[in-house]
mmCIF file of C-alpha atoms in Angstrom:
data_model
loop_
_atom_site.group_PDB
_atom_site.id
_atom_site.type_symbol
_atom_site.label_atom_id
_atom_site.label_comp_id
_atom_site.label_asym_id
_atom_site.label_seq_id
_atom_site.Cartn_x
_atom_site.Cartn_y
_atom_site.Cartn_z
ATOM 1 C CA MET A 1 0.266 -0.061 -0.012
ATOM 2 C CA GLU A 2 2.910 2.563 0.821
ATOM 3 C CA LEU A 3 3.552 2.119 -3.219
ATOM 4 C CA MET A 4 0.442 3.205 -4.271
ATOM 5 C CA ARG A 5 0.599 5.699 -1.896
ATOM 6 C CA MET A 6 3.950 7.127 -3.667
ATOM 7 C CA LEU A 7 2.605 6.792 -6.811
ATOM 8 C CA VAL A 8 -1.311 8.433 -5.947
ATOM 9 C CA THR A 9 1.061 11.243 -4.487
ATOM 10 C CA LEU A 10 3.041 11.729 -7.583
ATOM 11 C CA ALA A 11 -0.094 11.396 -9.765
ATOM 12 C CA ALA A 12 -1.524 14.535 -7.793
ATOM 13 C CA HIS A 13 0.606 16.398 -9.951
ATOM 14 C CA LEU A 14 -1.323 15.666 -12.887
ATOM 15 C CA ILE A 15 -4.947 15.142 -11.773
ATOM 16 C CA GLY A 16 -7.213 15.708 -8.849
ATOM 17 C CA ALA A 17 -9.847 14.032 -6.792
ATOM 18 C CA ALA A 18 -12.230 12.665 -8.859
ATOM 19 C CA SER A 19 -15.989 13.111 -8.651
ATOM 20 C CA PRO A 20 -18.246 10.043 -7.355
ATOM 21 C CA SER A 21 -18.718 7.273 -9.774
ATOM 22 C CA LYS A 22 -20.827 7.368 -12.280
ATOM 23 C CA PHE A 23 -20.998 3.496 -12.767
ATOM 24 C CA SER A 24 -24.554 2.253 -11.367
ATOM 25 C CA ASN A 25 -23.249 -1.429 -10.519
ATOM 26 C CA MET A 26 -20.014 -3.230 -10.833
ATOM 27 C CA ALA A 27 -20.578 -4.764 -14.086
ATOM 28 C CA GLU A 28 -20.652 -1.270 -15.794
ATOM 29 C CA GLU A 29 -17.184 -0.404 -14.134
ATOM 30 C CA LYS A 30 -16.173 -4.012 -15.370
ATOM 31 C CA ALA A 31 -17.255 -3.146 -18.728
ATOM 32 C CA PHE A 32 -15.538 0.276 -18.709
ATOM 33 C CA ILE A 33 -12.208 -1.019 -17.785
ATOM 34 C CA ASP A 34 -12.714 -4.257 -20.247
ATOM 35 C CA SER A 35 -12.948 -1.410 -22.998
ATOM 36 C CA LYS A 36 -10.117 0.186 -22.095
ATOM 37 C CA ILE A 37 -7.983 -2.950 -21.743
ATOM 38 C CA ALA A 38 -9.087 -3.654 -25.408
ATOM 39 C CA VAL A 39 -7.293 -0.740 -26.517
ATOM 40 C CA GLY A 40 -4.404 -1.160 -25.167
ATOM 41 C CA THR A 41 -1.200 -3.516 -25.765
ATOM 42 C CA LYS A 42 0.206 -6.452 -24.072
ATOM 43 C CA ASN A 43 3.381 -7.566 -26.010
ATOM 44 C CA VAL A 44 4.774 -4.433 -27.598
ATOM 45 C CA PRO A 45 4.723 -0.574 -26.985
ATOM 46 C CA HIS A 46 1.332 1.092 -28.759
ATOM 47 C CA ALA A 47 1.713 2.684 -31.833
ATOM 48 C CA ASN A 48 0.402 5.886 -30.371
ATOM 49 C CA MET A 49 2.596 5.819 -27.251
ATOM 50 C CA THR A 50 3.213 9.679 -26.445
ATOM 51 C CA ASN A 51 6.326 10.995 -27.884
ATOM 52 C CA ASN A 52 7.051 6.816 -28.046
ATOM 53 C CA THR A 53 8.907 7.155 -24.599
ATOM 54 C CA VAL A 54 8.929 5.660 -21.506
ATOM 55 C CA TYR A 55 9.606 7.548 -18.549
ATOM 56 C CA ILE A 56 10.970 6.474 -15.596
ATOM 57 C CA PHE A 57 10.711 8.261 -12.113
ATOM 58 C CA ILE A 58 13.375 7.272 -9.426
ATOM 59 C CA ASP A 59 13.088 8.935 -5.761
ATOM 60 C CA LEU A 60 15.275 8.250 -2.635
ATOM 61 C CA TYR A 61 13.737 6.695 0.635
ATOM 62 C CA GLN A 62 16.607 5.793 2.625
ATOM 63 C CA LEU A 63 20.291 5.559 2.883
ATOM 64 C CA VAL A 64 20.494 2.203 4.222
ATOM 65 C CA ASP A 65 24.692 1.655 4.538
ATOM 66 C CA VAL A 66 27.786 2.956 3.269
ATOM 67 C CA GLU A 67 30.820 0.539 3.164
ATOM 68 C CA GLU A 68 33.788 2.406 2.379
ATOM 69 C CA ARG A 69 36.223 -0.764 2.207
ATOM 70 C CA GLN A 70 34.192 -2.559 0.037
ATOM 71 C CA GLY A 71 33.391 0.473 -2.139
ATOM 72 C CA LEU A 72 29.405 -0.288 -1.838
ATOM 73 C CA LEU A 73 26.669 1.892 -0.970
ATOM 74 C CA THR A 74 23.241 0.568 -0.047
ATOM 75 C CA ILE A 75 20.077 2.502 -0.721
ATOM 76 C CA LYS A 76 16.071 2.207 -1.074
ATOM 77 C CA LEU A 77 14.166 3.676 -3.940
ATOM 78 C CA TRP A 78 11.040 3.994 -5.170
ATOM 79 C CA VAL A 79 11.088 3.048 -8.962
ATOM 80 C CA TYR A 80 8.139 4.004 -11.140
ATOM 81 C CA VAL A 81 8.127 2.940 -15.225
ATOM 82 C CA TYR A 82 5.343 4.392 -16.976
ATOM 83 C CA TYR A 83 3.979 6.029 -20.171
ATOM 84 C CA TYR A 84 1.403 8.172 -21.521
ATOM 85 C CA LEU A 85 -1.446 6.527 -24.073
ATOM 86 C CA PRO A 86 -3.627 9.297 -25.210
ATOM 87 C CA ASP A 87 -6.523 6.459 -26.511
ATOM 88 C CA LEU A 88 -6.690 5.322 -22.584
ATOM 89 C CA ALA A 89 -7.663 8.919 -21.262
ATOM 90 C CA TRP A 90 -11.129 9.602 -20.243
ATOM 91 C CA ASN A 91 -12.869 12.671 -18.473
ATOM 92 C CA GLU A 92 -12.918 11.964 -14.923
ATOM 93 C CA THR A 93 -15.712 14.155 -14.417
ATOM 94 C CA GLU A 94 -18.289 12.278 -16.383
ATOM 95 C CA VAL A 95 -16.614 9.087 -15.424
ATOM 96 C CA GLY A 96 -16.391 9.819 -11.721
ATOM 97 C CA ILE A 97 -13.075 7.599 -11.368
ATOM 98 C CA ASN A 98 -9.157 8.996 -11.929
ATOM 99 C CA SER A 99 -7.660 5.771 -11.979
ATOM 100 C CA PHE A 100 -8.313 1.722 -12.198
ATOM 101 C CA GLU A 101 -5.945 -1.282 -11.429
ATOM 102 C CA VAL A 102 -5.655 -4.415 -13.464
ATOM 103 C CA PRO A 103 -3.157 -7.242 -12.799
ATOM 104 C CA THR A 104 0.499 -6.982 -13.880
ATOM 105 C CA ARG A 105 1.384 -7.582 -17.625
ATOM 106 C CA THR A 106 -2.174 -6.732 -18.492
ATOM 107 C CA PHE A 107 -0.533 -3.544 -20.524
ATOM 108 C CA TRP A 108 2.902 -3.857 -22.082
ATOM 109 C CA LYS A 109 5.682 -3.605 -19.663
ATOM 110 C CA PRO A 110 8.881 -2.336 -20.727
ATOM 111 C CA ASP A 111 12.148 -4.178 -20.514
ATOM 112 C CA ILE A 112 14.138 -1.773 -17.666
ATOM 113 C CA ILE A 113 16.757 -2.878 -15.381
ATOM 114 C CA ASN A 114 19.581 -1.375 -13.165
ATOM 115 C CA TYR A 115 22.964 -1.115 -14.493
ATOM 116 C CA GLY A 116 25.938 -1.248 -12.166
ATOM 117 C CA VAL A 117 24.102 -2.983 -9.203
ATOM 118 C CA THR A 118 25.777 -5.763 -7.213
ATOM 119 C CA ARG A 119 22.812 -6.647 -5.230
ATOM 120 C CA LEU A 120 19.018 -5.916 -6.097
ATOM 121 C CA ARG A 121 16.092 -6.867 -3.897
ATOM 122 C CA TYR A 122 12.483 -5.050 -4.132
ATOM 123 C CA SER A 123 8.881 -5.431 -3.165
ATOM 124 C CA GLY A 124 6.812 -4.551 -6.516
ATOM 125 C CA TYR A 125 3.413 -3.257 -6.678
ATOM 126 C CA ASP A 126 1.410 -6.454 -8.307
ATOM 127 C CA GLU A 127 -0.850 -4.299 -10.343
ATOM 128 C CA GLN A 128 -0.702 -1.839 -12.890
ATOM 129 C CA ILE A 129 -2.416 1.409 -12.453
ATOM 130 C CA VAL A 130 -4.161 3.711 -15.253
ATOM 131 C CA PHE A 131 -4.875 7.206 -14.812
ATOM 132 C CA SER A 132 -7.319 9.227 -16.461
ATOM 133 C CA VAL A 133 -4.658 11.270 -18.136
ATOM 134 C CA GLY A 134 -3.956 8.041 -19.787
ATOM 135 C CA LEU A 135 -0.942 7.288 -17.882
ATOM 136 C CA VAL A 136 -0.216 3.707 -17.459
ATOM 137 C CA ALA A 137 2.023 2.624 -14.517
ATOM 138 C CA ALA A 138 3.773 -0.588 -16.067
ATOM 139 C CA GLU A 139 6.010 -1.426 -13.087
ATOM 140 C CA SER A 140 6.102 0.068 -9.496
ATOM 141 C CA SER A 141 8.272 -1.151 -7.020
ATOM 142 C CA LEU A 142 10.610 -0.374 -3.714
ATOM 143 C CA GLN A 143 14.106 -1.251 -4.544
ATOM 144 C CA ASN A 144 16.904 -2.088 -1.959
ATOM 145 C CA VAL A 145 19.734 -1.461 -4.249
ATOM 146 C CA LYS A 146 23.486 -1.975 -3.440
ATOM 147 C CA ILE A 147 25.758 -0.112 -5.733
ATOM 148 C CA SER A 148 29.696 0.012 -6.337
ATOM 149 C CA CYS A 149 31.127 3.390 -5.474
ATOM 150 C CA THR A 150 34.716 4.683 -5.647
ATOM 151 C CA PHE A 151 35.026 6.226 -1.814
ATOM 152 C CA ASP A 152 37.928 9.027 -1.527
ATOM 153 C CA VAL A 153 38.608 9.377 2.484
ATOM 154 C CA PHE A 154 41.574 11.768 2.167
ATOM 155 C CA HIS A 155 39.164 14.465 3.960
ATOM 156 C CA PHE A 156 38.019 11.815 6.430
ATOM 157 C CA PRO A 157 35.919 12.641 8.585
ATOM 158 C CA TYR A 158 34.870 15.843 6.552
ATOM 159 C CA ASP A 159 34.534 13.797 3.296
ATOM 160 C CA THR A 160 32.011 14.309 0.435
ATOM 161 C CA GLN A 161 31.422 11.194 -1.799
ATOM 162 C CA THR A 162 29.505 10.933 -5.288
ATOM 163 C CA CYS A 163 27.846 7.690 -6.360
ATOM 164 C CA THR A 164 26.351 6.952 -9.784
ATOM 165 C CA PHE A 165 24.628 4.266 -11.396
ATOM 166 C CA GLN A 166 22.346 3.697 -14.375
ATOM 167 C CA VAL A 167 18.565 2.275 -15.016
ATOM 168 C CA GLY A 168 17.367 1.848 -18.521
ATOM 169 C CA GLN A 169 16.607 -0.416 -21.602
ATOM 170 C CA TRP A 170 18.145 -3.539 -21.592
ATOM 171 C CA GLY A 171 16.768 -6.083 -24.539
ATOM 172 C CA SER A 172 15.117 -3.217 -26.565
ATOM 173 C CA ASP A 173 17.061 -0.259 -27.927
ATOM 174 C CA THR A 174 15.885 3.043 -29.224
ATOM 175 C CA GLY A 175 14.341 1.762 -32.198
ATOM 176 C CA LEU A 176 11.830 0.453 -30.442
ATOM 177 C CA TYR A 177 11.110 3.226 -27.733
ATOM 178 C CA ASN A 178 12.631 5.934 -26.033
ATOM 179 C CA ILE A 179 13.890 6.628 -22.271
ATOM 180 C CA GLY A 180 13.231 9.909 -20.803
ATOM 181 C CA ILE A 181 12.108 11.861 -17.443
ATOM 182 C CA ASP A 182 8.565 13.356 -17.237
ATOM 183 C CA PRO A 183 8.693 17.142 -16.690
ATOM 184 C CA PHE A 184 5.253 17.054 -14.990
ATOM 185 C CA PHE A 185 7.185 15.668 -12.064
ATOM 186 C CA TYR A 186 10.396 16.715 -12.282
ATOM 187 C CA GLY A 187 9.804 20.329 -13.949
ATOM 188 C CA ASP A 188 12.551 22.415 -15.529
ATOM 189 C CA THR A 189 14.838 20.334 -12.966
ATOM 190 C CA ASN A 190 16.422 16.770 -13.123
ATOM 191 C CA GLU A 191 16.283 16.542 -9.422
ATOM 192 C CA PHE A 192 14.485 13.908 -6.990
ATOM 193 C CA LEU A 193 11.687 15.193 -5.030
ATOM 194 C CA LEU A 194 12.190 13.344 -1.732
ATOM 195 C CA VAL A 195 8.853 12.762 -1.028
ATOM 196 C CA TYR A 196 9.123 10.518 1.329
ATOM 197 C CA TYR A 197 13.079 10.597 2.215
ATOM 198 C CA GLU A 198 14.076 9.553 5.493
ATOM 199 C CA PRO A 199 17.446 10.978 6.608
ATOM 200 C CA SER A 200 20.364 9.491 7.820
ATOM 201 C CA ASP A 201 22.163 9.720 11.006
ATOM 202 C CA GLN A 202 25.548 9.444 9.542
ATOM 203 C CA TRP A 203 25.458 11.190 6.358
ATOM 204 C CA ASP A 204 23.786 13.983 4.906
ATOM 205 C CA LEU A 205 22.469 14.535 0.942
ATOM 206 C CA VAL A 206 24.455 17.153 -1.015
ATOM 207 C CA GLY A 207 21.995 18.780 -2.658
ATOM 208 C CA LYS A 208 19.265 16.395 -4.029
ATOM 209 C CA PRO A 209 20.023 13.450 -6.065
ATOM 210 C CA THR A 210 19.400 14.073 -9.746
ATOM 211 C CA ILE A 211 18.514 11.856 -13.108
ATOM 212 C CA THR A 212 19.674 12.628 -16.453
ATOM 213 C CA PRO A 213 18.659 10.680 -19.474
ATOM 214 C CA LYS A 214 21.732 9.627 -21.601
ATOM 215 C CA PHE A 215 22.636 6.801 -24.224
ATOM 216 C CA ARG A 216 24.861 3.785 -23.926
ATOM 217 C CA THR A 217 25.922 1.103 -26.254
ATOM 218 C CA PHE A 218 27.147 -2.487 -25.902
ATOM 219 C CA GLY A 219 30.284 -3.215 -27.865
ATOM 220 C CA GLY A 220 29.539 -0.419 -30.183
ATOM 221 C CA PHE A 221 26.078 -1.812 -31.358
ATOM 222 C CA GLY A 222 22.899 -0.325 -30.733
ATOM 223 C CA LYS A 223 21.576 2.819 -29.032
ATOM 224 C CA TYR A 224 19.670 2.494 -25.538
ATOM 225 C CA GLY A 225 18.669 4.635 -23.590
ATOM 226 C CA VAL A 226 19.431 5.148 -19.736
ATOM 227 C CA VAL A 227 19.144 7.366 -17.195
ATOM 228 C CA ASP A 228 22.292 8.257 -15.015
ATOM 229 C CA VAL A 229 21.548 8.450 -11.007
ATOM 230 C CA THR A 230 23.970 10.984 -9.075
ATOM 231 C CA ILE A 231 24.077 10.981 -5.300
ATOM 232 C CA LYS A 232 26.066 13.066 -3.295
ATOM 233 C CA LEU A 233 27.106 12.333 0.337
ATOM 234 C CA SER A 234 28.756 14.478 2.895
ATOM 235 C CA ARG A 235 29.752 12.836 6.149
ATOM 236 C CA LYS A 236 28.291 13.849 9.547
ATOM 237 C CA HIS A 237 31.398 14.199 11.259
ATOM 238 C CA GLN A 238 29.919 14.803 14.246
ATOM 239 C CA PHE A 239 28.482 11.445 14.641
ATOM 240 C CA PHE A 240 32.176 10.151 14.111
ATOM 241 C CA LEU A 241 33.556 12.595 16.540
ATOM 242 C CA TYR A 242 30.950 12.399 19.214
ATOM 243 C CA VAL A 243 29.759 8.712 18.871
ATOM 244 C CA ILE A 244 33.030 7.014 18.088
ATOM 245 C CA MET A 245 35.960 9.197 18.901
ATOM 246 C CA LEU A 246 34.925 10.160 22.332
ATOM 247 C CA PRO A 247 33.778 7.238 23.767
ATOM 248 C CA THR A 248 37.194 5.770 22.767
ATOM 249 C CA ILE A 249 39.143 8.698 24.229
ATOM 250 C CA ILE A 250 37.479 8.432 27.578
ATOM 251 C CA LEU A 251 37.315 4.623 27.630
ATOM 252 C CA GLY A 252 40.856 4.605 26.491
#
């Protein structure tokens, strides 16, 4: 339900609260949803997908662990993969609902993976969600991601670290669809919203993490759409001095 709450919060940027449902019974509502399912596609991108683009939304939930010696950063991320299909849009004032849910893979699901990740665990929301603006949330997940990161501790405990990884296309390249970030959610910036971010007791964020669309190739072949995710951290030196060094000095 937390995943659902997060997505609905984001969708509020696009739509408001709907009027009461105009369906007189569940059969009418099912018929409406079935009519929308019939418009979509299941195995390939729809020909009318807006800008032929799949959007990736990522937001940071938590800094879980920093392992300097191993060069690893563990974080929790909200990750949403979605696209717009105008053929699915409806007037929510007339219909009375602003979204509906269907089983996963009812609509086409893009092949999106995390690059540069040494370990990945996620809890996915089992339903796909369609909003009245024609937004199809094809995949929604809370991911526990362990990424490789080069740490420079020369200025320890006043050090600042930068970690970067990529999320993007795997089996399909830009010949099939493009990858982008949605200005409706990010505005004129490419910064994370940090809607439900839980601050760390040992590290501060330096600014907000950023997400930047780019391309990559494999062995010089193909052109794959990805987004670069960059997270900058600053160590809370007070934590090290007061919690670790001071007790050591006193006990020594």
